[in-house]
Coordinates of C-alpha atoms in Angstrom, one line a residue:
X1 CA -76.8 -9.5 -18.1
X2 CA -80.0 -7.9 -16.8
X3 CA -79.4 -6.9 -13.1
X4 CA -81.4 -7.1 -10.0
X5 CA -82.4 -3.7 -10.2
X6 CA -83.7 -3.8 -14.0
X7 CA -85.2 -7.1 -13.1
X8 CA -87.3 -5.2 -10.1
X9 CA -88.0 -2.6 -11.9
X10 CA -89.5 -4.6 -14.8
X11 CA -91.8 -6.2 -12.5
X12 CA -93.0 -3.5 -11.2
X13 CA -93.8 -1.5 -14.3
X14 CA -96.0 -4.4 -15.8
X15 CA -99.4 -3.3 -14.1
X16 CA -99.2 -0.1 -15.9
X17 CA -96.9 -1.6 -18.7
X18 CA -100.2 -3.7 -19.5
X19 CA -102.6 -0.5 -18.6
X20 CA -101.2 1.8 -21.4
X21 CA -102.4 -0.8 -24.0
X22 CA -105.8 0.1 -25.0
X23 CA -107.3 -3.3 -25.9
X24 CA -106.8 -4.7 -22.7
X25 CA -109.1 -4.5 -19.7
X26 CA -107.5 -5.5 -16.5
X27 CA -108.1 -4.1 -13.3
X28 CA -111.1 -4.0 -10.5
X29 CA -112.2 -1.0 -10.4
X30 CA -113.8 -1.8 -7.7
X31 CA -110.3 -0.8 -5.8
X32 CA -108.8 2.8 -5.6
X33 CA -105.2 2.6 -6.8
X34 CA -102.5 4.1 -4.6
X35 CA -98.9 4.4 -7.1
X36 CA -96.1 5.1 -4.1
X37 CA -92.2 5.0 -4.9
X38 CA -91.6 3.4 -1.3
X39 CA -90.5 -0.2 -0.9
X40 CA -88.8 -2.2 2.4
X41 CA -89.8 -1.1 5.4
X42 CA -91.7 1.9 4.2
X43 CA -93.8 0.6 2.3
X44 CA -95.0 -2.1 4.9
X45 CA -95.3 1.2 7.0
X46 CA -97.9 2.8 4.3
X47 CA -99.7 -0.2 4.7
X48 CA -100.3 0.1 8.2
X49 CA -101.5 3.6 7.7
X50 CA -104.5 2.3 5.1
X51 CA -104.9 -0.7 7.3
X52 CA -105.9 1.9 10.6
X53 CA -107.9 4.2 8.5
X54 CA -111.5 4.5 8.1
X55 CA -110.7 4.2 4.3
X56 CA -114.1 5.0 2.2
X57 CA -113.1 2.2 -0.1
X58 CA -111.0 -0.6 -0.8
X59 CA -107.4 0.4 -2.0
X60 CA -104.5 -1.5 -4.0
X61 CA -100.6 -0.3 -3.7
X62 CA -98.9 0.0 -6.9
X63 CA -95.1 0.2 -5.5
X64 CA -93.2 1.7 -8.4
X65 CA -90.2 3.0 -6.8
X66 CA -87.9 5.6 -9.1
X67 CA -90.1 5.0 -12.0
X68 CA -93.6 6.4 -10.4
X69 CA -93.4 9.4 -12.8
X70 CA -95.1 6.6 -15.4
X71 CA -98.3 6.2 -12.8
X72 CA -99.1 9.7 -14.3
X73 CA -98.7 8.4 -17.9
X74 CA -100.7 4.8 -17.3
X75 CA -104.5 4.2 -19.0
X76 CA -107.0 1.4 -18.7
X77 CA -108.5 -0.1 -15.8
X78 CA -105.3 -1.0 -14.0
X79 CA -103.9 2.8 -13.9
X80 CA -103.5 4.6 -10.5
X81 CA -105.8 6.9 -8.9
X82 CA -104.0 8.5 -6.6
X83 CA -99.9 9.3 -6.9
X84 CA -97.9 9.9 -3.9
X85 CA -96.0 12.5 -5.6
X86 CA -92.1 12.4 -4.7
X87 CA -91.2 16.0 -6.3
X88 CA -93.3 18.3 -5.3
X89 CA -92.2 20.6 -7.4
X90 CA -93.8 18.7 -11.4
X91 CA -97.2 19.5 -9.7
X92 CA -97.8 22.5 -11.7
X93 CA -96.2 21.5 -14.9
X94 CA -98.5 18.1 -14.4
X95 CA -101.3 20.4 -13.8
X96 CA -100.8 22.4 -17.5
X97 CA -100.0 19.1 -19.4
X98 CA -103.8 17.5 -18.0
X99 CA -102.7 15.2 -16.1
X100 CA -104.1 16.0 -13.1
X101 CA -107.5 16.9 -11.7
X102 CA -108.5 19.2 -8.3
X103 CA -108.2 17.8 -5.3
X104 CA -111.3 18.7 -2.7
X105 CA -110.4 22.2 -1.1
X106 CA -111.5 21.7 2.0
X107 CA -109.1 19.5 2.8
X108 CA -106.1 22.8 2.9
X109 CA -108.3 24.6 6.1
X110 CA -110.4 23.8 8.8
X111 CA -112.0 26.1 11.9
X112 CA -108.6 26.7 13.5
X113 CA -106.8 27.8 9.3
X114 CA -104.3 26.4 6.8
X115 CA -103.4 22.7 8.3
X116 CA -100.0 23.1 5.9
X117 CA -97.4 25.4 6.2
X118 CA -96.8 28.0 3.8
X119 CA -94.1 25.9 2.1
X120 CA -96.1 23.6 1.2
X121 CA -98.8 25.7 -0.2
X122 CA -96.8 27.4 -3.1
X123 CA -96.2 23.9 -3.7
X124 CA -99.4 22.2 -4.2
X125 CA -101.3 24.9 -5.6
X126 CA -101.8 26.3 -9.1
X127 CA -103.8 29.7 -10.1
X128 CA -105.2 29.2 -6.3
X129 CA -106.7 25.9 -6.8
X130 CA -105.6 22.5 -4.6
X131 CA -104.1 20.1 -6.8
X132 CA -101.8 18.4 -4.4
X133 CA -102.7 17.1 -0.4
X134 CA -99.1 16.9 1.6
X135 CA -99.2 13.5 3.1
X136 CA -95.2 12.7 4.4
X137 CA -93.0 15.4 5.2
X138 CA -89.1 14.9 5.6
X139 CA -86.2 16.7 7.2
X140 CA -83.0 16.7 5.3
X141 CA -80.6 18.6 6.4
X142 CA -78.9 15.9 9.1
X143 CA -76.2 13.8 9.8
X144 CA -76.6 10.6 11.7
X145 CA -73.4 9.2 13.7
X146 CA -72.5 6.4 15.7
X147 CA -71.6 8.1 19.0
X148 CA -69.8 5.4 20.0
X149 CA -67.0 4.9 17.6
X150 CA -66.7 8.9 17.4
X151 CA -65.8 9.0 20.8
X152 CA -63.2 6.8 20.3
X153 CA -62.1 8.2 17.1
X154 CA -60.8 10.8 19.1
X155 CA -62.1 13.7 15.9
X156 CA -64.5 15.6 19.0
X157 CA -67.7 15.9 18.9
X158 CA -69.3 17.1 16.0
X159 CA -72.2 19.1 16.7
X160 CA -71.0 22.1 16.2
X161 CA -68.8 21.2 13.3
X162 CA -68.6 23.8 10.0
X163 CA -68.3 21.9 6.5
X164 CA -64.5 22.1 6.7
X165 CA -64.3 20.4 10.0
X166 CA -66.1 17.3 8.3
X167 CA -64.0 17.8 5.3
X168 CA -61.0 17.8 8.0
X169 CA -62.2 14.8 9.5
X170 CA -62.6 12.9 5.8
X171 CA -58.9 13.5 4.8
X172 CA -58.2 12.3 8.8
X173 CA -60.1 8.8 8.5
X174 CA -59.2 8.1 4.6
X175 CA -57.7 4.9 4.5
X176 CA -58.1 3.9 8.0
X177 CA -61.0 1.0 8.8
X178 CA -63.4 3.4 9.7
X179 CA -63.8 6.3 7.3
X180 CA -66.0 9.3 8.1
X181 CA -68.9 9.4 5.7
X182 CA -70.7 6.7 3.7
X183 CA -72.6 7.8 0.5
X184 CA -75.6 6.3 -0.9
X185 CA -74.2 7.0 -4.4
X186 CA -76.8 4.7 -6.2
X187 CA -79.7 6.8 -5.5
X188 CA -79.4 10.3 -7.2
X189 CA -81.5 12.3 -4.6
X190 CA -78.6 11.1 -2.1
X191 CA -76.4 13.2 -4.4
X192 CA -78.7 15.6 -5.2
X193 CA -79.3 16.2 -1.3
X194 CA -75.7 16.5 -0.7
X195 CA -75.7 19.3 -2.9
X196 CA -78.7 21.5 -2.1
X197 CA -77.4 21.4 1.7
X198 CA -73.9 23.1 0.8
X199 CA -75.0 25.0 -2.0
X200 CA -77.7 26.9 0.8
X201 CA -75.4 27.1 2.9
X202 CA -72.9 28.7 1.2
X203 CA -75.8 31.1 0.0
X204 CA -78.9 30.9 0.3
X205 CA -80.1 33.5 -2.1
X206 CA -78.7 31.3 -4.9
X207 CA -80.7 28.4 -3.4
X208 CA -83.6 30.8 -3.7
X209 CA -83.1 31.9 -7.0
X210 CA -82.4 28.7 -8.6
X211 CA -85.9 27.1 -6.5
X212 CA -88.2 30.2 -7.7
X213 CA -86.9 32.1 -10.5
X214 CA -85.4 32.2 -13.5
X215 CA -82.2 29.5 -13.0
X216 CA -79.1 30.6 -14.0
X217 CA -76.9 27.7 -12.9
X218 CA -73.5 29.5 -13.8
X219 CA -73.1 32.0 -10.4
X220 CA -70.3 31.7 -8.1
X221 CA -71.5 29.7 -5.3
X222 CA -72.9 27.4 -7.6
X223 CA -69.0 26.6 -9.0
X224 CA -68.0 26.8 -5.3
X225 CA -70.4 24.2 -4.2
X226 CA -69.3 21.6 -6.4
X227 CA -65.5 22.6 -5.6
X228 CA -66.6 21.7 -2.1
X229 CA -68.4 18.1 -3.3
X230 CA -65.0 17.7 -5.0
X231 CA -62.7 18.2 -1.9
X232 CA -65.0 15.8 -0.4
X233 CA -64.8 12.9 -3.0
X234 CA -61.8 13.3 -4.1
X235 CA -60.0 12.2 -1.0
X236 CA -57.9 9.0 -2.5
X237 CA -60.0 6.5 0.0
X238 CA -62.2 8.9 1.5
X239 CA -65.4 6.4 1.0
X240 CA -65.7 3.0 2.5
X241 CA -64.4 1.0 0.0
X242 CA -63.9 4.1 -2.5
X243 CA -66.0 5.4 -4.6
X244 CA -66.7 2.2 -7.1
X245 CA -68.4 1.0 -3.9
X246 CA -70.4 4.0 -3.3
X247 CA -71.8 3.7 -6.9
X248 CA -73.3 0.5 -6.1
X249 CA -74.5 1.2 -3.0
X250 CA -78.0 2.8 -1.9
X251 CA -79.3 4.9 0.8
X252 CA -79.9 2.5 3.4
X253 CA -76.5 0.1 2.7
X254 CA -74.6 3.8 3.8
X255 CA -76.8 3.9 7.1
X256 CA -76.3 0.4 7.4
X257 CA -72.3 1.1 6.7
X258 CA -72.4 3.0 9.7
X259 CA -74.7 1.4 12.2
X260 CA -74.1 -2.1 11.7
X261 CA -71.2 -2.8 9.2
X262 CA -69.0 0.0 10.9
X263 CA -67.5 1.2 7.9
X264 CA -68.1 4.7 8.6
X265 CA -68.7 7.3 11.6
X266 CA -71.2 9.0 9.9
X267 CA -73.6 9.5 6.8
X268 CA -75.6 12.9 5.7
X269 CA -79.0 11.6 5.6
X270 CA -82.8 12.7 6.1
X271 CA -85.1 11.6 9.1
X272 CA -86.9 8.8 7.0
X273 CA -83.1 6.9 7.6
X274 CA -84.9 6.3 11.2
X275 CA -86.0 2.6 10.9
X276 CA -82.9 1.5 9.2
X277 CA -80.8 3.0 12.1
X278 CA -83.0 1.0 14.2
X279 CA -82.7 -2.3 12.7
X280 CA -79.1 -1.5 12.2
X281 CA -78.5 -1.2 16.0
X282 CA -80.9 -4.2 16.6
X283 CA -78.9 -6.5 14.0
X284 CA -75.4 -5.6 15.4
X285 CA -76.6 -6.0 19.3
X286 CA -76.4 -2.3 20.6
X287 CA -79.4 0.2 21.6
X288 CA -80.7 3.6 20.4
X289 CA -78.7 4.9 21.9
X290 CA -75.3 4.6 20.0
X291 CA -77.3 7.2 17.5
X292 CA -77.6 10.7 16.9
X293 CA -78.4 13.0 14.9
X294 CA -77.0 16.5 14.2
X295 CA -77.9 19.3 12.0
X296 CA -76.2 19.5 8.8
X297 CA -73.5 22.1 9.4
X298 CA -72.9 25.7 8.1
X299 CA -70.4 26.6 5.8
X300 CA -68.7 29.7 8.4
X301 CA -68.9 29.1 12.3
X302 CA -72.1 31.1 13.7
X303 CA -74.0 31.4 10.1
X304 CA -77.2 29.4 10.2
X305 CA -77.4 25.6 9.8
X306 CA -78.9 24.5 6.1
X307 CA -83.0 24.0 6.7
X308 CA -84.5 21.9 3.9
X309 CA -87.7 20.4 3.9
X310 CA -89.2 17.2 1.1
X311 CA -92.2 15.0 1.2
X312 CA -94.4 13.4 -1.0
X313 CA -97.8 15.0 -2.0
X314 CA -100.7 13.0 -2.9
X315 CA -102.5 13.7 -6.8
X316 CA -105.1 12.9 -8.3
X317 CA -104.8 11.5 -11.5
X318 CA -107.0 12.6 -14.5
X319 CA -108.9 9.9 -14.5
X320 CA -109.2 9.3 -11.1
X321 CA -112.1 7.6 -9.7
X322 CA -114.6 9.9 -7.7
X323 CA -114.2 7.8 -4.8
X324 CA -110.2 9.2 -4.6
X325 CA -111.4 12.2 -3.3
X326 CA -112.8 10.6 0.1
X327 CA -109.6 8.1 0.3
X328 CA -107.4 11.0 -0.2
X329 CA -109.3 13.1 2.6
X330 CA -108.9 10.2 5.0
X331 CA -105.4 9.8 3.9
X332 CA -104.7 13.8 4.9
X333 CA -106.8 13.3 8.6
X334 CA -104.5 14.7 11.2
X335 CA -103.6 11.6 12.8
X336 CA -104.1 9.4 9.8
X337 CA -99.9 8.6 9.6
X338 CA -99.9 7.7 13.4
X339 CA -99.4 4.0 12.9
X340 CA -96.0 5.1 11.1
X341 CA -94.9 7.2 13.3
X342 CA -95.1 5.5 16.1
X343 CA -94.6 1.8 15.3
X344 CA -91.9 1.9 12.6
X345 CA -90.6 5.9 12.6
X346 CA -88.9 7.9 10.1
X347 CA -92.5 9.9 9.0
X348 CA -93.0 13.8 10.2
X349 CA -96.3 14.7 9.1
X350 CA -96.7 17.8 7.5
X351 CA -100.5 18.5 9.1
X352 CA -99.6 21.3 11.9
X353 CA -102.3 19.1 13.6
X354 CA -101.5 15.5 13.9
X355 CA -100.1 14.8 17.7
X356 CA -98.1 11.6 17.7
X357 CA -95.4 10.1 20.0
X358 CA -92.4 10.6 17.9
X359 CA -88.7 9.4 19.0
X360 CA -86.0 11.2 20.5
X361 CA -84.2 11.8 17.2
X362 CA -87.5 13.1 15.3
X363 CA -88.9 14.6 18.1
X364 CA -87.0 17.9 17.7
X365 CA -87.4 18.0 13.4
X366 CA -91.0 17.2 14.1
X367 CA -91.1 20.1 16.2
X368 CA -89.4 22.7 14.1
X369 CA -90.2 21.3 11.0
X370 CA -93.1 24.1 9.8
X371 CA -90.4 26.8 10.5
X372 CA -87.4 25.3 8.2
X373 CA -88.0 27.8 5.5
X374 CA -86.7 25.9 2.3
X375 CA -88.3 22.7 -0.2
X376 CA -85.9 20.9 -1.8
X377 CA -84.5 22.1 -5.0
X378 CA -84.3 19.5 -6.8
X379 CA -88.2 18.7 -6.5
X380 CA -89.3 21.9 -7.1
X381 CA -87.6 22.0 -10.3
X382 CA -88.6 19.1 -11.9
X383 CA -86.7 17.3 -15.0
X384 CA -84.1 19.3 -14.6
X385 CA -83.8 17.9 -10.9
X386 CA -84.2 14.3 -11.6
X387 CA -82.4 11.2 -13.0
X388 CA -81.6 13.0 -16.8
X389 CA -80.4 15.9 -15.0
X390 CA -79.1 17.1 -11.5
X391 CA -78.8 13.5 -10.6
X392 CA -76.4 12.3 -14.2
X393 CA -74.5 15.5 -13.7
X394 CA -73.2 15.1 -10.0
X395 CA -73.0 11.2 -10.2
X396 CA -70.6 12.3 -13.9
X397 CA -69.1 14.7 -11.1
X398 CA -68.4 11.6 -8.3
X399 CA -66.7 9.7 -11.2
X400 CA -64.3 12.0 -12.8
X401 CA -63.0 13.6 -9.1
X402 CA -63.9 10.4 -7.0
X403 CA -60.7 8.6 -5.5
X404 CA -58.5 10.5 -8.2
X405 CA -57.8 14.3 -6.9
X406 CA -57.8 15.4 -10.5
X407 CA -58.8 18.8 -11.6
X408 CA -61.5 19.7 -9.6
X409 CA -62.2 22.7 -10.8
X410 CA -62.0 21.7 -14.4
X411 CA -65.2 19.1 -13.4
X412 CA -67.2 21.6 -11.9
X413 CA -66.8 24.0 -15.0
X414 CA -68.2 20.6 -17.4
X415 CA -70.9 19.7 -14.1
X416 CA -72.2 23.5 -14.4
X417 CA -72.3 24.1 -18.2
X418 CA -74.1 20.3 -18.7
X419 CA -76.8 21.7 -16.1
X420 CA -76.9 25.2 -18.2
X421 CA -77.4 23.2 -21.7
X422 CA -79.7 20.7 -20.0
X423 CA -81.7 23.6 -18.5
X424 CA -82.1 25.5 -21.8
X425 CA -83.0 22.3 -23.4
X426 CA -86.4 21.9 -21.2
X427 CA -87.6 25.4 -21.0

């Protein structure tokens, strides 16, 4: 039986499914074509970005969700333009395979310098020429909790909580009707997130090394990091329903476990989880205010917090129309994202520039957000980040210690060597 995912996911691939073929000639190109991996209430938020611009020409959304890495593979009249790039970190490798073209310069500076931070230009540049404009920035190193039910947990408040505290509170809540965290397990980069947050802060010159250099995935805090994911999985009912449940669920059903199911107290998650919170709280009758949001913690008390920063970039594909350019600039105008920000939430845009009314719980990432000094690994080193790799390995890793308490370290000896061999196999 085909399920509703592989259903979805069909139906969205069959605009570019048709493009690759070369006898067929679909497609207005009349229209600039925008590929995005958004859906739900994102995606209506993109729309009301292009619906406020001064767009130079008419556009068309191609929502392709986990599978936009085949927008840069698509031909014929129906292929995309313009990619909202999710890993940041294939530009360059998309660069030397010709799949990509320049993007206009001027859109990096202006009279007052650099509208990015510096981040973001090691990023999206290659031999000092712009190939990528940063168009959604995200923090993701938090933790949303309903401050409600932890006050009546009676577990304290957790701000200034170390990663054993929350491991603590796991074993405290396992079993009971409200567990600690919920996890997103169905989407890789949840997992994936999970890990790059304890793995820099347990050491961030590992973090460092494995982003920039040459990755060596066997070092010590690398086996100690996934000891730590396997204390906090392997709690025998740790998870709201257990960890079968947390395979089939996705990011926003954990930040709905918490806000309007009550499953959970809490749930690691970046600032984009901002308009699920909100219709979470609206659907089960209680106000913003039941919500906040806390750094993700440090691994010793008075070491610094985990800072990671992700987005999506836009591209240019090869054979981009020459009217891309002028939608991308508008696209990348400082106050462009404004009708997401303000109206729906969950967007920090990465132009030091744009001045919009953000909430109380972005306000202060918003804020900070050009100073937090580390991308995300896993999409700045891309295959090996993505589904075949970082992502198969730790969901492998949730399987074999989830629920069970096995032999922990055993798993992260197999999780570390399959992301050595899988490593060597793409260099």
């Amino acid at each position: 039986m085909r399920t509703r995912r592989a259903v979805l996911r069909t139906a969205a691939l069959a605009p570019l499914l048709v493009a690759c073929s070369p006898d067929v000639l679909l497609g207005d190109r009349a229209v600039v074509r925008i590929a995005v991996a958004w859906s739900g209430l994102e995606l209506t938020a993109f729309r009301s970005v292009l619906d406020a611009a001064a767009l130079p020409a008419p556009v068309e959304v191609v929502p392709l969700g986990d599978e936009i890495g085949t927008a840069l593979t698509a031909r014929g009249r129906s292929a995309p333009d313009i990619v909202m790039l999710p890993q940041a970190g294939q530009l360059r490798d998309l660069v030397s395979a010709g799949r990509l073209r320049e993007a206009p310069a001027e859109l990096w500076s202006g009279p007052d310098g650099p509208r990015y931070a510096e981040q973001w230009r090691q990023l999206c540049h290659h031999e000092d020429r712009l190939y990528g404009v940063p168009f959604k920035a995200s923090g993701k190193s938090l933790i949303w909790y309903d401050r409600d039910a932890f006050a009546a947990s009676g577990l304290g408040d957790p701000a200034g909580w170390t990663v054993d505290d929350w491991l603590a509170g796991v074993r405290e809540t396992a079993g009971t009707s409200r567990r600690l965290l919920a996890l997103g397990a169905a989407d890789g980069w949840v997992l994936t997130d999970l890990f790059e947050n304890l793995l820099l802060a347990e050491s961030p010159a590992v973090y460092r090394e494995l982003a920039t250099g040459v990755r060596t995935w066997d070092a010590a805090a690398v086996h100690t990091t996934f000891i730590r994911l396997g204390g906090l999985w392997g709690i025998r009912d740790g998870l709201p329903g257990g960890v079968g449940t947390a395979l089939t669920e996705q990011f926003a059903d954990a930040v709905r476990d918490v806000f309007e199911h009550r499953r959970a107290l809490a749930v690691a998650a970046p600032d984009f989880a901002e308009p699920v919170v909100r219709d979470a709280l609206r659907r089960s009758g209680r106000t913003g205010e039941a919500a906040t949001v806390v750094p993700f913690p440090s691994v010793r008390p008075g070491e610094e917090n985990p800072r990671i920063v992700g987005g999506d970039v836009m591209v240019l594909t090869r054979s981009a129309d020459p009217r891309a350019d002028a939608v991308v600039a508008a696209l990348a105008a400082a106050q462009a994202p404004v009708p997401w920000i303000e109206q729906v939430g969950g967007f920090l845009g990465p132009n030091l520039h744009t001045r919009a009314r953000y909430s109380r719980w972005s306000a202060p990432i918003a804020a900070a957000l050009a100073d937090w000094p580390d991308f995300d690994l896993s999409d700045r080193i891309g295959v090996v980040g993505g589904r075949d790799g970082l992502w198969r390995v730790l969901t492998e890793f949730l399987i074999t210690v989830g629920d069970t308490g096995g032999d922990v370290g055993a798993a992260a000896q197999t999780a570390v060597a399959t992301l050595g061999r899988f490593e060597r196999g793409w260099r």
